[in-house]
Short mmCIF file of C-alpha atoms and ligand atoms in Angstrom, two decimals:
data_model
loop_
_atom_site.label_atom_id
_atom_site.label_comp_id
_atom_site.label_asym_id
_atom_site.label_seq_id
_atom_site.Cartn_x
_atom_site.Cartn_y
_atom_site.Cartn_z
CA MET A 87 -20.95 5.01 -7.78
CA ASN A 88 -18.67 4.94 -10.82
CA ILE A 89 -17.81 8.30 -12.36
CA SER A 90 -15.71 9.43 -15.33
CA ALA A 91 -12.22 10.91 -15.00
CA GLN A 92 -13.62 14.23 -16.22
CA ARG A 93 -16.29 14.26 -13.52
CA ALA A 94 -13.61 13.39 -10.96
CA VAL A 95 -11.63 16.50 -11.94
CA GLU A 96 -14.73 18.70 -11.52
CA LEU A 97 -15.43 17.19 -8.12
CA LEU A 98 -11.80 17.63 -7.04
CA LYS A 99 -11.87 21.29 -8.16
CA ASP A 100 -14.87 21.77 -5.86
CA GLY A 101 -12.98 20.34 -2.88
CA ASN A 102 -14.62 16.90 -2.88
CA VAL A 103 -12.91 13.55 -2.45
CA VAL A 104 -13.16 10.70 -4.97
CA ALA A 105 -11.54 7.29 -5.31
CA VAL A 106 -9.03 6.87 -8.13
CA PRO A 107 -7.19 3.89 -9.60
CA THR A 108 -3.42 3.55 -9.33
CA GLU A 109 -1.12 0.70 -10.30
CA THR A 110 -0.50 -0.14 -6.61
CA VAL A 111 -3.86 0.24 -4.80
CA TYR A 112 -6.85 2.58 -5.16
CA GLY A 113 -6.40 6.03 -3.64
CA LEU A 114 -8.81 8.37 -1.89
CA ALA A 115 -8.03 11.58 -3.76
CA GLY A 116 -8.40 15.21 -2.78
CA ASP A 117 -6.83 18.49 -3.93
CA ALA A 118 -3.60 18.51 -1.89
CA LEU A 119 -3.67 22.32 -1.60
CA ASN A 120 -7.24 22.56 -0.30
CA PRO A 121 -7.46 22.26 3.50
CA SER A 122 -11.13 21.32 3.45
CA ALA A 123 -10.51 18.51 0.93
CA ILE A 124 -7.70 17.24 3.18
CA ALA A 125 -10.04 17.35 6.17
CA LYS A 126 -12.60 15.29 4.21
CA ILE A 127 -10.01 12.60 3.43
CA PHE A 128 -9.25 12.23 7.14
CA GLU A 129 -12.94 12.13 8.00
CA VAL A 130 -13.92 9.58 5.34
CA LYS A 131 -11.05 7.23 6.27
CA ASN A 132 -11.37 7.87 9.97
CA ARG A 133 -7.61 8.42 9.81
CA PRO A 134 -5.65 9.65 12.84
CA ALA A 135 -5.13 13.40 12.38
CA ASP A 136 -1.34 13.19 12.61
CA ASN A 137 -0.83 10.61 9.86
CA PRO A 138 0.38 12.52 6.75
CA LEU A 139 -0.81 11.85 3.20
CA ILE A 140 1.25 10.90 0.15
CA CYS A 141 1.01 13.57 -2.56
CA HIS A 142 0.74 12.56 -6.21
CA PHE A 143 2.18 14.49 -9.16
CA HIS A 144 2.09 14.04 -12.95
CA SER A 145 5.75 14.84 -13.60
CA VAL A 146 9.14 15.52 -12.02
CA ASN A 147 8.76 19.17 -13.05
CA GLN A 148 5.53 19.50 -11.12
CA VAL A 149 7.26 18.03 -8.03
CA LYS A 150 10.05 20.64 -8.35
CA ASP A 151 7.56 23.48 -7.83
CA PHE A 152 6.73 22.26 -4.31
CA VAL A 153 9.96 21.03 -2.71
CA THR A 154 13.18 22.80 -1.66
CA GLU A 155 15.15 20.65 -4.12
CA ILE A 156 15.26 17.22 -5.64
CA PRO A 157 18.63 15.87 -4.46
CA ALA A 158 20.73 14.16 -7.13
CA THR A 159 20.21 10.63 -5.81
CA THR A 160 16.46 11.07 -5.62
CA LEU A 161 16.39 12.53 -9.11
CA THR A 162 18.31 9.57 -10.52
CA LEU A 163 15.83 7.13 -8.95
CA MET A 164 12.82 9.21 -9.99
CA GLN A 165 14.00 9.44 -13.56
CA HIS A 166 14.47 5.71 -13.59
CA PHE A 167 11.41 4.41 -11.74
CA SER A 168 8.73 7.10 -12.05
CA PRO A 169 5.96 6.94 -13.04
CA GLY A 170 5.89 3.77 -10.97
CA PRO A 171 5.21 2.07 -7.62
CA ILE A 172 7.72 4.13 -5.65
CA SER A 173 7.39 7.24 -3.44
CA PHE A 174 10.12 9.62 -2.29
CA MET A 175 10.56 11.64 0.88
CA LEU A 176 11.57 15.24 0.12
CA ASP A 177 11.93 18.48 2.07
CA LEU A 178 9.29 21.20 1.95
CA PRO A 179 10.05 24.92 2.08
CA GLU A 180 8.75 26.84 5.09
CA ASN A 181 5.07 27.73 4.91
CA SER A 182 4.50 25.19 2.17
CA SER A 183 1.00 24.99 0.71
CA LEU A 184 1.27 21.22 1.22
CA LYS A 185 1.49 21.54 5.01
CA PHE A 186 -2.15 20.47 5.50
CA ALA A 187 -1.57 17.28 3.52
CA THR A 188 1.61 16.54 5.48
CA CYS A 189 0.05 17.35 8.87
CA GLY A 190 2.62 20.07 9.39
CA SER A 191 5.62 17.85 8.68
CA ALA A 192 8.63 19.50 7.04
CA GLN A 193 8.83 16.55 4.64
CA VAL A 194 6.45 15.36 1.99
CA ILE A 195 6.24 11.94 0.38
CA VAL A 196 5.74 12.32 -3.37
CA ARG A 197 4.71 9.81 -5.98
CA ILE A 198 4.17 9.85 -9.73
CA PRO A 199 1.69 7.00 -10.25
CA ASP A 200 1.82 4.78 -13.31
CA HIS A 201 -1.84 4.79 -14.21
CA PRO A 202 -2.95 6.68 -17.34
CA VAL A 203 -6.34 7.67 -15.90
CA PHE A 204 -4.95 9.02 -12.61
CA LEU A 205 -2.13 10.84 -14.45
CA GLU A 206 -4.71 12.49 -16.69
CA ILE A 207 -6.73 13.55 -13.63
CA ILE A 208 -3.68 15.15 -11.99
CA LYS A 209 -2.75 16.95 -15.24
CA ASN A 210 -6.25 18.30 -15.73
CA LEU A 211 -6.57 19.41 -12.11
CA ASN A 212 -3.10 20.94 -12.46
CA ARG A 213 -2.47 20.63 -8.71
CA PRO A 214 -0.92 17.88 -6.59
CA VAL A 215 -3.36 15.23 -5.40
CA ALA A 216 -3.24 13.85 -1.87
CA ALA A 217 -4.28 10.20 -1.90
CA PRO A 218 -3.89 7.66 0.85
CA SER A 219 -5.19 4.18 0.14
CA ALA A 220 -8.98 4.26 -0.27
CA ASN A 221 -9.89 2.19 2.77
CA THR A 222 -11.17 2.86 6.25
CA SER A 223 -8.09 3.41 8.41
CA GLY A 224 -6.65 0.13 9.65
CA ARG A 225 -8.35 -1.98 6.97
CA VAL A 226 -7.00 -3.67 3.88
CA SER A 227 -6.11 -1.43 0.91
CA PRO A 228 -8.52 -1.81 -2.02
CA THR A 229 -7.28 -3.04 -5.38
CA SER A 230 -10.52 -2.69 -7.35
CA ALA A 231 -13.43 -0.25 -7.65
CA GLU A 232 -15.69 -2.94 -6.14
CA MET A 233 -13.55 -3.16 -3.00
CA VAL A 234 -13.70 0.65 -2.59
CA GLU A 235 -17.47 0.64 -3.14
CA LYS A 236 -17.98 -1.93 -0.37
CA ASP A 237 -15.90 -0.01 2.17
CA LEU A 238 -16.41 3.70 1.35
CA GLY A 239 -19.11 3.80 -1.39
CA GLU A 240 -21.64 5.58 0.80
CA LYS A 241 -19.20 8.22 2.02
CA ILE A 242 -17.64 9.54 -1.19
CA GLU A 243 -18.78 11.40 -4.30
CA GLY A 244 -17.66 8.71 -6.71
CA ILE A 245 -15.15 6.12 -7.84
CA VAL A 246 -13.17 6.20 -11.08
CA ASN A 247 -13.03 2.57 -12.16
CA GLY A 248 -9.63 1.89 -13.72
CA GLY A 249 -9.69 -1.90 -13.43
CA VAL A 250 -7.82 -4.11 -10.99
CA SER A 251 -4.57 -2.52 -9.72
CA GLN A 252 -1.62 -4.12 -11.54
CA ILE A 253 0.80 -4.32 -8.60
CA GLY A 254 -1.65 -4.92 -5.74
CA ILE A 255 0.40 -3.66 -2.77
CA GLU A 256 1.31 -0.11 -1.78
CA SER A 257 4.31 1.73 -3.23
CA THR A 258 7.83 1.42 -1.89
CA ILE A 259 8.68 4.52 0.17
CA VAL A 260 12.27 5.70 -0.10
CA ASP A 261 14.26 8.42 1.62
CA ALA A 262 17.06 9.12 -0.86
CA ARG A 263 17.82 12.69 0.21
CA ASN A 264 21.32 11.73 1.28
CA GLU A 265 23.56 10.26 -1.41
CA ASN A 266 25.47 8.03 1.01
CA GLU A 267 22.56 6.25 2.62
CA ILE A 268 19.23 5.39 1.10
CA PHE A 269 16.47 4.30 3.46
CA ILE A 270 13.62 2.08 2.39
CA LEU A 271 10.86 3.25 4.73
CA ARG A 272 8.20 0.91 3.38
CA ARG A 273 8.86 -2.11 1.22
CA GLY A 274 7.13 -2.54 -2.12
CA ALA A 275 7.55 -3.94 -5.62
CA ILE A 276 10.75 -1.92 -6.16
CA GLY A 277 13.37 -2.83 -3.55
CA GLU A 278 17.09 -2.94 -2.73
CA ASN A 279 17.86 -5.16 -5.69
CA GLU A 280 16.40 -2.79 -8.24
CA ILE A 281 17.77 0.36 -6.56
CA GLN A 282 21.27 -1.09 -6.16
CA LYS A 283 21.41 -1.78 -9.89
CA ILE A 284 20.89 1.92 -10.61
CA LEU A 285 23.13 3.14 -7.76
CA PRO A 286 25.81 0.46 -7.26
CA GLU A 287 27.79 2.57 -4.77
CA ALA A 288 24.91 3.49 -2.48
CA LYS A 289 24.36 1.98 0.94
CA ILE A 290 20.73 0.89 1.15
CA ILE A 291 19.19 0.47 4.57
CA SER A 292 15.88 -1.28 4.94
CA GLU A 293 16.12 -3.31 8.14
CA LYS A 294 15.68 -2.16 11.72
CA LEU A 295 15.37 1.57 11.30
CA SER A 296 15.79 3.39 14.58
CA ASP A 297 12.75 4.82 16.35
CA GLN A 298 13.84 8.34 15.51
CA GLN A 299 13.46 7.69 11.83
CA THR A 300 10.05 8.12 10.32
CA THR A 301 8.93 4.68 9.35
CA PRO A 302 5.60 4.89 7.56
CA GLY A 303 3.15 2.25 8.56
CA THR A 304 4.72 1.37 11.89
CA LYS A 305 2.98 3.91 14.09
CA TYR A 306 -0.52 2.85 13.16
CA ARG A 307 -1.97 -0.59 12.67
CA HIS A 308 -2.22 -1.28 8.98
CA TYR A 309 -3.51 -3.64 6.39
CA SER A 310 -5.69 -5.89 8.57
CA PRO A 311 -9.00 -7.45 7.70
CA ALA A 312 -11.66 -7.34 10.45
CA THR A 313 -11.16 -11.07 11.09
CA PRO A 314 -8.23 -11.66 13.49
CA VAL A 315 -5.34 -13.24 11.60
CA PHE A 316 -2.48 -15.18 13.20
CA LEU A 317 0.74 -16.76 11.99
CA ILE A 318 1.45 -20.43 12.69
CA ASN A 319 4.54 -22.49 12.01
CA ASP A 320 2.73 -25.75 11.52
CA VAL A 321 -0.84 -26.94 10.89
CA ASP A 322 -0.70 -28.75 14.23
CA GLU A 323 -1.09 -25.32 15.80
CA LEU A 324 -4.51 -24.83 14.19
CA PRO A 325 -7.23 -24.65 16.81
CA THR A 326 -9.48 -27.70 16.82
CA GLU A 327 -12.68 -25.67 16.91
CA LYS A 328 -14.28 -25.21 13.52
CA ASN A 329 -14.94 -22.12 11.58
CA THR A 330 -11.45 -21.02 10.74
CA ALA A 331 -9.57 -20.15 7.56
CA LEU A 332 -6.08 -20.99 6.40
CA LEU A 333 -4.27 -18.63 4.02
CA VAL A 334 -1.70 -20.58 2.04
CA THR A 335 0.24 -20.54 -1.19
CA GLU A 336 -0.74 -23.02 -3.87
CA GLU A 337 2.38 -25.06 -3.03
CA GLN A 338 1.55 -25.14 0.68
CA LEU A 339 -2.00 -26.13 -0.13
CA ASN A 340 -0.87 -29.09 -2.20
CA ASP A 341 1.50 -30.21 0.56
CA LEU A 342 -1.08 -29.84 3.25
CA ARG A 343 -4.38 -31.10 2.06
CA GLU A 344 -3.60 -34.58 3.24
CA ALA A 345 -2.06 -33.64 6.57
CA VAL A 346 -4.89 -31.30 7.39
CA SER A 347 -7.62 -33.67 6.39
CA ARG A 348 -6.18 -36.30 8.72
CA LYS A 349 -6.72 -33.96 11.62
CA PHE A 350 -9.82 -32.12 10.50
CA ILE A 351 -12.70 -32.68 8.19
CA THR A 352 -11.49 -30.41 5.39
CA THR A 353 -14.88 -28.80 4.85
CA GLU A 354 -14.54 -27.26 8.30
CA ILE A 355 -11.54 -25.24 7.24
CA HIS A 356 -11.80 -22.61 4.56
CA PHE A 357 -8.65 -22.72 2.49
CA ILE A 358 -7.72 -19.48 0.81
CA ASP A 359 -5.31 -20.16 -2.03
CA LEU A 360 -3.13 -17.06 -2.32
CA GLY A 361 -1.53 -18.30 -5.55
CA SER A 362 1.79 -19.78 -6.53
CA ILE A 363 5.12 -18.69 -5.05
CA THR A 364 6.49 -19.03 -8.60
CA ASP A 365 4.29 -16.11 -9.74
CA LEU A 366 4.59 -13.45 -7.04
CA ASP A 367 3.36 -10.73 -9.42
CA MET A 368 0.03 -12.49 -9.68
CA LEU A 369 -0.02 -13.40 -5.98
CA ALA A 370 0.58 -9.76 -4.93
CA LYS A 371 -2.04 -8.51 -7.39
CA HIS A 372 -4.76 -10.59 -5.70
CA PHE A 373 -3.35 -10.53 -2.15
CA TYR A 374 -5.62 -7.85 -0.63
CA ARG A 375 -8.71 -9.15 -2.42
CA ASN A 376 -8.00 -12.60 -0.95
CA LEU A 377 -7.46 -11.10 2.49
CA SER A 378 -10.64 -9.07 2.44
CA SER A 379 -12.61 -12.13 1.30
CA LEU A 380 -11.96 -13.45 4.82
CA ASP A 381 -14.51 -11.00 6.23
CA GLN A 382 -17.23 -12.45 4.01
CA LEU A 383 -16.62 -16.03 5.16
CA GLY A 384 -17.87 -15.40 8.67
CA VAL A 385 -14.93 -17.27 10.23
CA SER A 386 -13.91 -16.38 13.77
CA ASN A 387 -10.21 -16.32 12.96
CA ALA A 388 -7.71 -17.07 10.22
CA PHE A 389 -4.12 -18.25 9.95
CA PHE A 390 -1.17 -17.72 7.67
CA LEU A 391 1.12 -20.70 7.54
CA LYS A 392 4.77 -19.66 7.84
CA ASN A 393 6.34 -19.43 4.43
CA ASP A 394 9.66 -18.54 2.86
CA TRP A 395 8.75 -15.66 0.57
CA GLY A 396 12.24 -15.50 -0.92
CA ASP A 397 14.64 -12.65 -1.59
CA SER A 398 12.88 -10.74 -4.34
CA SER A 399 11.62 -7.24 -3.50
CA LEU A 400 8.03 -8.35 -3.89
CA GLY A 401 8.64 -11.42 -1.70
CA LYS A 402 10.11 -9.23 1.05
CA ALA A 403 7.28 -6.72 0.67
CA LEU A 404 4.69 -9.48 1.10
CA GLN A 405 6.57 -10.83 4.12
CA SER A 406 6.54 -7.38 5.73
CA ARG A 407 2.80 -6.93 5.01
CA ILE A 408 2.06 -10.30 6.66
CA GLU A 409 4.10 -9.32 9.74
CA LYS A 410 1.90 -6.23 10.06
CA ILE A 411 -1.35 -8.04 9.40
CA VAL A 412 -0.97 -10.74 12.04
CA SER A 413 -2.13 -10.17 15.58
CA HIS A 414 0.40 -10.85 18.27
O1 TXA B 776 0.87 3.01 -3.27
C1 TXA B 776 0.67 3.94 -2.51
O2 TXA B 776 1.59 4.57 -1.98
C2 TXA B 776 -0.80 4.33 -2.23
C3 TXA B 776 -1.40 4.87 -3.53
C4 TXA B 776 -2.83 5.35 -3.36
O3 TXA B 776 -0.58 5.85 -4.05
N1 TXA B 776 -0.89 5.25 -1.15
C5 TXA B 776 -0.68 4.89 0.14
O4 TXA B 776 -0.92 5.90 1.06
O5 TXA B 776 -0.34 3.78 0.47
P1 TXA B 776 -1.15 5.61 2.62
O6 TXA B 776 -1.53 6.91 3.19
O7 TXA B 776 -2.11 4.51 2.78
O8 TXA B 776 0.26 5.22 3.16
C6 TXA B 776 1.25 6.23 3.19
C7 TXA B 776 2.21 6.02 4.31
C8 TXA B 776 1.55 6.16 5.68
O9 TXA B 776 2.06 5.13 6.51
C9 TXA B 776 1.98 7.55 6.16
O10 TXA B 776 2.18 7.55 7.55
C10 TXA B 776 3.31 7.73 5.44
O11 TXA B 776 3.20 7.03 4.23
N2 TXA B 776 3.56 9.14 5.11
C11 TXA B 776 2.94 9.92 4.21
N3 TXA B 776 3.46 11.17 4.21
C12 TXA B 776 4.44 11.17 5.11
C13 TXA B 776 5.38 12.17 5.57
N4 TXA B 776 5.36 13.41 5.11
N5 TXA B 776 6.27 11.80 6.52
C14 TXA B 776 6.28 10.53 7.02
N6 TXA B 776 5.45 9.55 6.62
C15 TXA B 776 4.53 9.86 5.70
MG1 MG B 777 -3.00 2.90 3.62
#
């Protein structure tokens, strides 16, 4: 059910959870300081109880009230990229009121979202808002009110419809507490390239983090549709039984139609055109909608065809999402 931003604030004040739009993906929002609202988020998503929630703020000043400090490097990045599709790991003081949202962790991941409606909601609530992606745990993140309705509509008090999310994949998560080394814990639209421009001297680490480091999204299975999805290097690896789907870029589709139709009757394969590699912004924006459309096709499995996603931050973020989506 769609509700207004004003109604959302009332519901949040009463400890309810509602879905809200952000520029990355829709969030399942609850008052970050209210333990019963936090419990509801976990229940609605069926989220493992030890998987902490990102907390959303309307300004850098509001963040300052909840963390031990904002280290200089983090502040520089925040001032440059926030509000925007980037989240920062920061230290909490002892006995922090955010400890329920962070599942007892001494760190919180904070984000100032770039969506006017969500920012207004946070300002009017005047408290931080915990909001993981508004999907059942393990499923694809929603990028429209319709996608949230289909997955969680029955379980929540309402959805604030703020249109299709502009970015389409979750925020970059950065640990920039230490000025010498900046860790990218989850890739997103803002990446090494953009960060290095602001901090030319910094060492940015985004590959092969050690097990000791908290790497969001690696502990739990993420981002998968219900249909099993695999990665193949070549169309020859497609199974010969029918009822399958192939997820390809527009360029791959053009290259392949002929080769595939020689081996199969094309109508037996559902092609999902992810969009052109020359417009990754658009491709990312529709990526999760395309993925979730798989579950409506009634296919028994689906395949990504290996692709070079390039060196842009968004290309690398899409590559890392695909690695997590595919079954091994
Ligand atoms: O774009 C986004 O970041 C979206 C929108 C709604 O803001 N939110 C989002 O939240 O993607 P979620 O919960 O789906 O993903 C957050 C990731 C999870 O993998 C979680 O384990 C990790 O961040 N995380 C959150 N708080 C953490 C903490 N205190 N320490 C370590 N990891 C944390
Ligand atoms: Mg999520």
